[in-house]
Amino acid sequence: MNRFLLYFIKAIDTSVVRLAGWKHIPGSKDRLIYLCPRRYKGDPITLKDGTVIQKNDLVAEIHLDNTNILNIEASYISMAKALQKEMGALKEAMKQSPMDQLKGVYGITVIYPIAERIGFTSIRIRNPFKRFFGSLWENILRLVLKKAHRGRKKGFIEARECWLSRNQIDNMGAEMS
């Protein structure tokens, strides 16, 4: 059953990536994150570092590559290191046009504790429809893509929006590269 679901998820994922035109972070060796630049349309959001994301700011929505994520160990530490490495690639990519205009990046995820550990601001998704369906999809992915049942949270986890400002990305040290 899990093999069928994995095939189904990969097919959906491949279709969405192609239709949406998502691209991996330029220069990323691991290719774990897709970027989708867009104009922000929501209410103002204040991030940990004081950056305020406002309507019409250029931001990039980020998405994990659900196929490539299977190539890394599923432990908390391994995930944090992989995401840090991707943020190092993003830091370099943001020096080039048009990425140099981004004010920040965000994604919706149930692994927000890992994102918070590397500096992301996590906030509860305000829109109940978006929160429910984002959480539902993220939990389906979590269950289908996990490699081991031990040490994992059981049950339904509410997804959150995770934000990282351009300043935070620019100030990431050598340990992030």
JSON list of C-alpha atoms in Angstrom, two decimals:
[
{"chain": "A", "resi": 1, "resn": "MET", "atom": "CA", "xyz": [0.00, 0.00, 0.00]},
{"chain": "A", "resi": 2, "resn": "ASN", "atom": "CA", "xyz": [2.76, 2.44, 0.97]},
{"chain": "A", "resi": 3, "resn": "ARG", "atom": "CA", "xyz": [4.57, 1.78, -2.34]},
{"chain": "A", "resi": 4, "resn": "PHE", "atom": "CA", "xyz": [1.42, 2.66, -4.29]},
{"chain": "A", "resi": 5, "resn": "LEU", "atom": "CA", "xyz": [0.93, 5.84, -2.26]},
{"chain": "A", "resi": 6, "resn": "LEU", "atom": "CA", "xyz": [4.56, 6.82, -2.79]},
{"chain": "A", "resi": 7, "resn": "TYR", "atom": "CA", "xyz": [4.16, 6.36, -6.57]},
{"chain": "A", "resi": 8, "resn": "PHE", "atom": "CA", "xyz": [0.92, 8.40, -6.47]},
{"chain": "A", "resi": 9, "resn": "ILE", "atom": "CA", "xyz": [2.56, 11.21, -4.43]},
{"chain": "A", "resi": 10, "resn": "LYS", "atom": "CA", "xyz": [5.54, 11.32, -6.81]},
{"chain": "A", "resi": 11, "resn": "ALA", "atom": "CA", "xyz": [3.19, 11.57, -9.81]},
{"chain": "A", "resi": 12, "resn": "ILE", "atom": "CA", "xyz": [1.22, 14.42, -8.22]},
{"chain": "A", "resi": 13, "resn": "ASP", "atom": "CA", "xyz": [4.44, 16.14, -7.15]},
{"chain": "A", "resi": 14, "resn": "THR", "atom": "CA", "xyz": [6.00, 15.92, -10.62]},
{"chain": "A", "resi": 15, "resn": "SER", "atom": "CA", "xyz": [2.83, 17.33, -12.20]},
{"chain": "A", "resi": 16, "resn": "VAL", "atom": "CA", "xyz": [2.54, 20.23, -9.77]},
{"chain": "A", "resi": 17, "resn": "VAL", "atom": "CA", "xyz": [6.23, 21.15, -10.17]},
{"chain": "A", "resi": 18, "resn": "ARG", "atom": "CA", "xyz": [5.94, 21.12, -13.95]},
{"chain": "A", "resi": 19, "resn": "LEU", "atom": "CA", "xyz": [2.63, 23.03, -14.09]},
{"chain": "A", "resi": 20, "resn": "ALA", "atom": "CA", "xyz": [3.68, 25.63, -11.51]},
{"chain": "A", "resi": 21, "resn": "GLY", "atom": "CA", "xyz": [7.11, 26.10, -13.07]},
{"chain": "A", "resi": 22, "resn": "TRP", "atom": "CA", "xyz": [9.00, 25.66, -9.80]},
{"chain": "A", "resi": 23, "resn": "LYS", "atom": "CA", "xyz": [12.78, 25.63, -10.07]},
{"chain": "A", "resi": 24, "resn": "HIS", "atom": "CA", "xyz": [15.41, 24.34, -7.66]},
{"chain": "A", "resi": 25, "resn": "ILE", "atom": "CA", "xyz": [17.60, 26.89, -5.90]},
{"chain": "A", "resi": 26, "resn": "PRO", "atom": "CA", "xyz": [20.23, 27.91, -8.47]},
{"chain": "A", "resi": 27, "resn": "GLY", "atom": "CA", "xyz": [23.59, 26.39, -7.55]},
{"chain": "A", "resi": 28, "resn": "SER", "atom": "CA", "xyz": [22.15, 23.87, -5.09]},
{"chain": "A", "resi": 29, "resn": "LYS", "atom": "CA", "xyz": [24.00, 20.57, -5.18]},
{"chain": "A", "resi": 30, "resn": "ASP", "atom": "CA", "xyz": [21.36, 18.62, -3.24]},
{"chain": "A", "resi": 31, "resn": "ARG", "atom": "CA", "xyz": [18.33, 20.14, -5.01]},
{"chain": "A", "resi": 32, "resn": "LEU", "atom": "CA", "xyz": [16.05, 19.76, -1.98]},
{"chain": "A", "resi": 33, "resn": "ILE", "atom": "CA", "xyz": [14.13, 23.02, -2.30]},
{"chain": "A", "resi": 34, "resn": "TYR", "atom": "CA", "xyz": [12.08, 24.56, -5.09]},
{"chain": "A", "resi": 35, "resn": "LEU", "atom": "CA", "xyz": [11.57, 28.32, -5.35]},
{"chain": "A", "resi": 36, "resn": "CYS", "atom": "CA", "xyz": [8.51, 30.12, -6.64]},
{"chain": "A", "resi": 37, "resn": "PRO", "atom": "CA", "xyz": [8.94, 33.94, -6.62]},
{"chain": "A", "resi": 38, "resn": "ARG", "atom": "CA", "xyz": [5.75, 35.95, -6.22]},
{"chain": "A", "resi": 39, "resn": "ARG", "atom": "CA", "xyz": [4.31, 39.18, -4.86]},
{"chain": "A", "resi": 40, "resn": "TYR", "atom": "CA", "xyz": [3.07, 38.86, -1.29]},
{"chain": "A", "resi": 41, "resn": "LYS", "atom": "CA", "xyz": [-0.68, 39.47, -1.01]},
{"chain": "A", "resi": 42, "resn": "GLY", "atom": "CA", "xyz": [-1.48, 38.99, 2.68]},
{"chain": "A", "resi": 43, "resn": "ASP", "atom": "CA", "xyz": [-1.55, 41.12, 5.81]},
{"chain": "A", "resi": 44, "resn": "PRO", "atom": "CA", "xyz": [1.77, 42.51, 7.06]},
{"chain": "A", "resi": 45, "resn": "ILE", "atom": "CA", "xyz": [3.96, 39.99, 8.90]},
{"chain": "A", "resi": 46, "resn": "THR", "atom": "CA", "xyz": [6.75, 40.94, 11.32]},
{"chain": "A", "resi": 47, "resn": "LEU", "atom": "CA", "xyz": [9.59, 38.44, 11.42]},
{"chain": "A", "resi": 48, "resn": "LYS", "atom": "CA", "xyz": [12.01, 37.65, 14.29]},
{"chain": "A", "resi": 49, "resn": "ASP", "atom": "CA", "xyz": [14.62, 40.09, 13.03]},
{"chain": "A", "resi": 50, "resn": "GLY", "atom": "CA", "xyz": [12.10, 42.94, 12.75]},
{"chain": "A", "resi": 51, "resn": "THR", "atom": "CA", "xyz": [11.64, 42.72, 8.98]},
{"chain": "A", "resi": 52, "resn": "VAL", "atom": "CA", "xyz": [8.07, 43.49, 7.97]},
{"chain": "A", "resi": 53, "resn": "ILE", "atom": "CA", "xyz": [6.75, 41.68, 4.92]},
{"chain": "A", "resi": 54, "resn": "GLN", "atom": "CA", "xyz": [4.05, 43.81, 3.33]},
{"chain": "A", "resi": 55, "resn": "LYS", "atom": "CA", "xyz": [1.61, 43.52, 0.46]},
{"chain": "A", "resi": 56, "resn": "ASN", "atom": "CA", "xyz": [3.40, 43.54, -2.95]},
{"chain": "A", "resi": 57, "resn": "ASP", "atom": "CA", "xyz": [6.84, 42.72, -1.51]},
{"chain": "A", "resi": 58, "resn": "LEU", "atom": "CA", "xyz": [8.70, 40.20, -3.68]},
{"chain": "A", "resi": 59, "resn": "VAL", "atom": "CA", "xyz": [9.07, 36.93, -1.76]},
{"chain": "A", "resi": 60, "resn": "ALA", "atom": "CA", "xyz": [9.70, 33.34, -2.79]},
{"chain": "A", "resi": 61, "resn": "GLU", "atom": "CA", "xyz": [7.53, 30.47, -1.74]},
{"chain": "A", "resi": 62, "resn": "ILE", "atom": "CA", "xyz": [9.72, 27.45, -1.01]},
{"chain": "A", "resi": 63, "resn": "HIS", "atom": "CA", "xyz": [8.76, 23.80, -1.36]},
{"chain": "A", "resi": 64, "resn": "LEU", "atom": "CA", "xyz": [10.66, 20.69, -0.43]},
{"chain": "A", "resi": 65, "resn": "ASP", "atom": "CA", "xyz": [11.44, 18.40, -3.34]},
{"chain": "A", "resi": 66, "resn": "ASN", "atom": "CA", "xyz": [9.56, 15.37, -2.08]},
{"chain": "A", "resi": 67, "resn": "THR", "atom": "CA", "xyz": [11.47, 13.02, -4.38]},
{"chain": "A", "resi": 68, "resn": "ASN", "atom": "CA", "xyz": [14.96, 14.22, -3.43]},
{"chain": "A", "resi": 69, "resn": "ILE", "atom": "CA", "xyz": [14.12, 14.46, 0.28]},
{"chain": "A", "resi": 70, "resn": "LEU", "atom": "CA", "xyz": [14.06, 10.66, 0.29]},
{"chain": "A", "resi": 71, "resn": "ASN", "atom": "CA", "xyz": [17.84, 10.73, -0.36]},
{"chain": "A", "resi": 72, "resn": "ILE", "atom": "CA", "xyz": [18.67, 12.17, 3.07]},
{"chain": "A", "resi": 73, "resn": "GLU", "atom": "CA", "xyz": [18.43, 10.58, 6.47]},
{"chain": "A", "resi": 74, "resn": "ALA", "atom": "CA", "xyz": [15.09, 11.36, 8.11]},
{"chain": "A", "resi": 75, "resn": "SER", "atom": "CA", "xyz": [16.55, 12.34, 11.49]},
{"chain": "A", "resi": 76, "resn": "TYR", "atom": "CA", "xyz": [15.97, 15.80, 12.99]},
{"chain": "A", "resi": 77, "resn": "ILE", "atom": "CA", "xyz": [19.68, 16.68, 12.85]},
{"chain": "A", "resi": 78, "resn": "SER", "atom": "CA", "xyz": [20.13, 15.47, 9.27]},
{"chain": "A", "resi": 79, "resn": "MET", "atom": "CA", "xyz": [17.09, 17.45, 8.12]},
{"chain": "A", "resi": 80, "resn": "ALA", "atom": "CA", "xyz": [18.34, 20.60, 9.88]},
{"chain": "A", "resi": 81, "resn": "LYS", "atom": "CA", "xyz": [21.80, 20.25, 8.28]},
{"chain": "A", "resi": 82, "resn": "ALA", "atom": "CA", "xyz": [20.30, 19.65, 4.83]},
{"chain": "A", "resi": 83, "resn": "LEU", "atom": "CA", "xyz": [18.07, 22.73, 5.15]},
{"chain": "A", "resi": 84, "resn": "GLN", "atom": "CA", "xyz": [21.01, 24.83, 6.39]},
{"chain": "A", "resi": 85, "resn": "LYS", "atom": "CA", "xyz": [23.01, 23.75, 3.35]},
{"chain": "A", "resi": 86, "resn": "GLU", "atom": "CA", "xyz": [20.14, 24.72, 1.06]},
{"chain": "A", "resi": 87, "resn": "MET", "atom": "CA", "xyz": [19.90, 28.13, 2.76]},
{"chain": "A", "resi": 88, "resn": "GLY", "atom": "CA", "xyz": [23.62, 28.56, 2.00]},
{"chain": "A", "resi": 89, "resn": "ALA", "atom": "CA", "xyz": [22.87, 27.92, -1.68]},
{"chain": "A", "resi": 90, "resn": "LEU", "atom": "CA", "xyz": [19.94, 30.35, -1.46]},
{"chain": "A", "resi": 91, "resn": "LYS", "atom": "CA", "xyz": [22.24, 33.00, 0.06]},
{"chain": "A", "resi": 92, "resn": "GLU", "atom": "CA", "xyz": [24.53, 32.73, -2.98]},
{"chain": "A", "resi": 93, "resn": "ALA", "atom": "CA", "xyz": [21.61, 32.68, -5.44]},
{"chain": "A", "resi": 94, "resn": "MET", "atom": "CA", "xyz": [20.16, 35.86, -3.90]},
{"chain": "A", "resi": 95, "resn": "LYS", "atom": "CA", "xyz": [23.22, 37.79, -5.06]},
{"chain": "A", "resi": 96, "resn": "GLN", "atom": "CA", "xyz": [22.06, 37.44, -8.69]},
{"chain": "A", "resi": 97, "resn": "SER", "atom": "CA", "xyz": [19.16, 39.09, -10.51]},
{"chain": "A", "resi": 98, "resn": "PRO", "atom": "CA", "xyz": [16.18, 38.62, -10.18]},
{"chain": "A", "resi": 99, "resn": "MET", "atom": "CA", "xyz": [16.72, 36.85, -6.83]},
{"chain": "A", "resi": 100, "resn": "ASP", "atom": "CA", "xyz": [18.48, 39.95, -5.48]},
{"chain": "A", "resi": 101, "resn": "GLN", "atom": "CA", "xyz": [15.07, 41.62, -5.18]},
{"chain": "A", "resi": 102, "resn": "LEU", "atom": "CA", "xyz": [13.59, 39.08, -2.75]},
{"chain": "A", "resi": 103, "resn": "LYS", "atom": "CA", "xyz": [12.62, 40.41, 0.66]},
{"chain": "A", "resi": 104, "resn": "GLY", "atom": "CA", "xyz": [12.24, 36.92, 2.13]},
{"chain": "A", "resi": 105, "resn": "VAL", "atom": "CA", "xyz": [11.16, 33.32, 1.65]},
{"chain": "A", "resi": 106, "resn": "TYR", "atom": "CA", "xyz": [8.41, 31.24, 3.18]},
{"chain": "A", "resi": 107, "resn": "GLY", "atom": "CA", "xyz": [6.95, 27.78, 3.11]},
{"chain": "A", "resi": 108, "resn": "ILE", "atom": "CA", "xyz": [4.15, 25.81, 4.71]},
{"chain": "A", "resi": 109, "resn": "THR", "atom": "CA", "xyz": [5.34, 22.80, 6.67]},
{"chain": "A", "resi": 110, "resn": "VAL", "atom": "CA", "xyz": [4.80, 20.47, 9.62]},
{"chain": "A", "resi": 111, "resn": "ILE", "atom": "CA", "xyz": [8.57, 20.38, 10.23]},
{"chain": "A", "resi": 112, "resn": "TYR", "atom": "CA", "xyz": [8.50, 23.93, 11.62]},
{"chain": "A", "resi": 113, "resn": "PRO", "atom": "CA", "xyz": [10.56, 22.95, 14.72]},
{"chain": "A", "resi": 114, "resn": "ILE", "atom": "CA", "xyz": [13.47, 22.19, 12.36]},
{"chain": "A", "resi": 115, "resn": "ALA", "atom": "CA", "xyz": [12.88, 25.42, 10.43]},
{"chain": "A", "resi": 116, "resn": "GLU", "atom": "CA", "xyz": [12.77, 27.42, 13.70]},
{"chain": "A", "resi": 117, "resn": "ARG", "atom": "CA", "xyz": [16.08, 25.86, 14.74]},
{"chain": "A", "resi": 118, "resn": "ILE", "atom": "CA", "xyz": [17.83, 27.35, 11.71]},
{"chain": "A", "resi": 119, "resn": "GLY", "atom": "CA", "xyz": [16.22, 30.77, 12.15]},
{"chain": "A", "resi": 120, "resn": "PHE", "atom": "CA", "xyz": [12.82, 30.73, 10.48]},
{"chain": "A", "resi": 121, "resn": "THR", "atom": "CA", "xyz": [9.90, 32.57, 12.07]},
{"chain": "A", "resi": 122, "resn": "SER", "atom": "CA", "xyz": [6.93, 30.20, 12.27]},
{"chain": "A", "resi": 123, "resn": "ILE", "atom": "CA", "xyz": [3.41, 31.54, 12.47]},
{"chain": "A", "resi": 124, "resn": "ARG", "atom": "CA", "xyz": [0.01, 29.89, 12.59]},
{"chain": "A", "resi": 125, "resn": "ILE", "atom": "CA", "xyz": [-1.73, 30.00, 9.23]},
{"chain": "A", "resi": 126, "resn": "ARG", "atom": "CA", "xyz": [-4.57, 32.50, 9.62]},
{"chain": "A", "resi": 127, "resn": "ASN", "atom": "CA", "xyz": [-6.87, 31.22, 6.89]},
{"chain": "A", "resi": 128, "resn": "PRO", "atom": "CA", "xyz": [-8.65, 28.14, 8.32]},
{"chain": "A", "resi": 129, "resn": "PHE", "atom": "CA", "xyz": [-9.21, 26.61, 4.85]},
{"chain": "A", "resi": 130, "resn": "LYS", "atom": "CA", "xyz": [-5.54, 27.02, 3.89]},
{"chain": "A", "resi": 131, "resn": "ARG", "atom": "CA", "xyz": [-4.46, 25.80, 7.36]},
{"chain": "A", "resi": 132, "resn": "PHE", "atom": "CA", "xyz": [-6.60, 22.65, 7.17]},
{"chain": "A", "resi": 133, "resn": "PHE", "atom": "CA", "xyz": [-5.71, 21.63, 3.62]},
{"chain": "A", "resi": 134, "resn": "GLY", "atom": "CA", "xyz": [-2.05, 22.60, 4.01]},
{"chain": "A", "resi": 135, "resn": "SER", "atom": "CA", "xyz": [-1.89, 20.52, 7.19]},
{"chain": "A", "resi": 136, "resn": "LEU", "atom": "CA", "xyz": [-3.73, 17.62, 5.56]},
{"chain": "A", "resi": 137, "resn": "TRP", "atom": "CA", "xyz": [-1.33, 17.51, 2.58]},
{"chain": "A", "resi": 138, "resn": "GLU", "atom": "CA", "xyz": [1.75, 17.90, 4.77]},
{"chain": "A", "resi": 139, "resn": "ASN", "atom": "CA", "xyz": [0.60, 15.08, 7.06]},
{"chain": "A", "resi": 140, "resn": "ILE", "atom": "CA", "xyz": [-0.07, 12.80, 4.09]},
{"chain": "A", "resi": 141, "resn": "LEU", "atom": "CA", "xyz": [3.45, 13.54, 2.82]},
{"chain": "A", "resi": 142, "resn": "ARG", "atom": "CA", "xyz": [4.91, 12.96, 6.28]},
{"chain": "A", "resi": 143, "resn": "LEU", "atom": "CA", "xyz": [3.26, 9.55, 6.55]},
{"chain": "A", "resi": 144, "resn": "VAL", "atom": "CA", "xyz": [4.04, 8.38, 3.00]},
{"chain": "A", "resi": 145, "resn": "LEU", "atom": "CA", "xyz": [7.62, 9.67, 2.83]},
{"chain": "A", "resi": 146, "resn": "LYS", "atom": "CA", "xyz": [8.87, 8.69, 6.27]},
{"chain": "A", "resi": 147, "resn": "LYS", "atom": "CA", "xyz": [11.50, 5.96, 6.34]},
{"chain": "A", "resi": 148, "resn": "ALA", "atom": "CA", "xyz": [11.12, 4.73, 9.91]},
{"chain": "A", "resi": 149, "resn": "HIS", "atom": "CA", "xyz": [8.27, 4.68, 12.37]},
{"chain": "A", "resi": 150, "resn": "ARG", "atom": "CA", "xyz": [10.39, 5.05, 15.49]},
{"chain": "A", "resi": 151, "resn": "GLY", "atom": "CA", "xyz": [10.95, 8.47, 17.00]},
{"chain": "A", "resi": 152, "resn": "ARG", "atom": "CA", "xyz": [8.21, 10.09, 14.93]},
{"chain": "A", "resi": 153, "resn": "LYS", "atom": "CA", "xyz": [5.30, 12.09, 16.25]},
{"chain": "A", "resi": 154, "resn": "LYS", "atom": "CA", "xyz": [2.07, 10.24, 15.82]},
{"chain": "A", "resi": 155, "resn": "GLY", "atom": "CA", "xyz": [-1.19, 11.85, 14.85]},
{"chain": "A", "resi": 156, "resn": "PHE", "atom": "CA", "xyz": [-2.15, 14.96, 12.95]},
{"chain": "A", "resi": 157, "resn": "ILE", "atom": "CA", "xyz": [0.28, 17.91, 13.11]},
{"chain": "A", "resi": 158, "resn": "GLU", "atom": "CA", "xyz": [-0.91, 21.39, 12.21]},
{"chain": "A", "resi": 159, "resn": "ALA", "atom": "CA", "xyz": [1.24, 22.98, 9.49]},
{"chain": "A", "resi": 160, "resn": "ARG", "atom": "CA", "xyz": [2.65, 26.49, 9.92]},
{"chain": "A", "resi": 161, "resn": "GLU", "atom": "CA", "xyz": [4.02, 29.19, 7.67]},
{"chain": "A", "resi": 162, "resn": "CYS", "atom": "CA", "xyz": [7.76, 29.52, 8.12]},
{"chain": "A", "resi": 163, "resn": "TRP", "atom": "CA", "xyz": [9.46, 32.78, 7.07]},
{"chain": "A", "resi": 164, "resn": "LEU", "atom": "CA", "xyz": [13.09, 33.80, 6.67]},
{"chain": "A", "resi": 165, "resn": "SER", "atom": "CA", "xyz": [13.98, 37.39, 5.78]},
{"chain": "A", "resi": 166, "resn": "ARG", "atom": "CA", "xyz": [16.56, 38.46, 3.25]},
{"chain": "A", "resi": 167, "resn": "ASN", "atom": "CA", "xyz": [18.60, 39.98, 6.11]},
{"chain": "A", "resi": 168, "resn": "GLN", "atom": "CA", "xyz": [18.62, 36.66, 7.96]},
{"chain": "A", "resi": 169, "resn": "ILE", "atom": "CA", "xyz": [19.75, 34.85, 4.83]},
{"chain": "A", "resi": 170, "resn": "ASP", "atom": "CA", "xyz": [22.43, 37.50, 4.11]},
{"chain": "A", "resi": 171, "resn": "ASN", "atom": "CA", "xyz": [23.75, 37.22, 7.68]},
{"chain": "A", "resi": 172, "resn": "MET", "atom": "CA", "xyz": [24.06, 33.44, 7.68]},
{"chain": "A", "resi": 173, "resn": "GLY", "atom": "CA", "xyz": [27.62, 32.50, 8.55]},
{"chain": "A", "resi": 174, "resn": "ALA", "atom": "CA", "xyz": [30.06, 30.13, 6.92]},
{"chain": "A", "resi": 175, "resn": "GLU", "atom": "CA", "xyz": [28.44, 27.20, 8.77]},
{"chain": "A", "resi": 176, "resn": "MET", "atom": "CA", "xyz": [25.45, 27.60, 6.47]},
{"chain": "A", "resi": 177, "resn": "SER", "atom": "CA", "xyz": [27.44, 27.15, 3.24]}
]
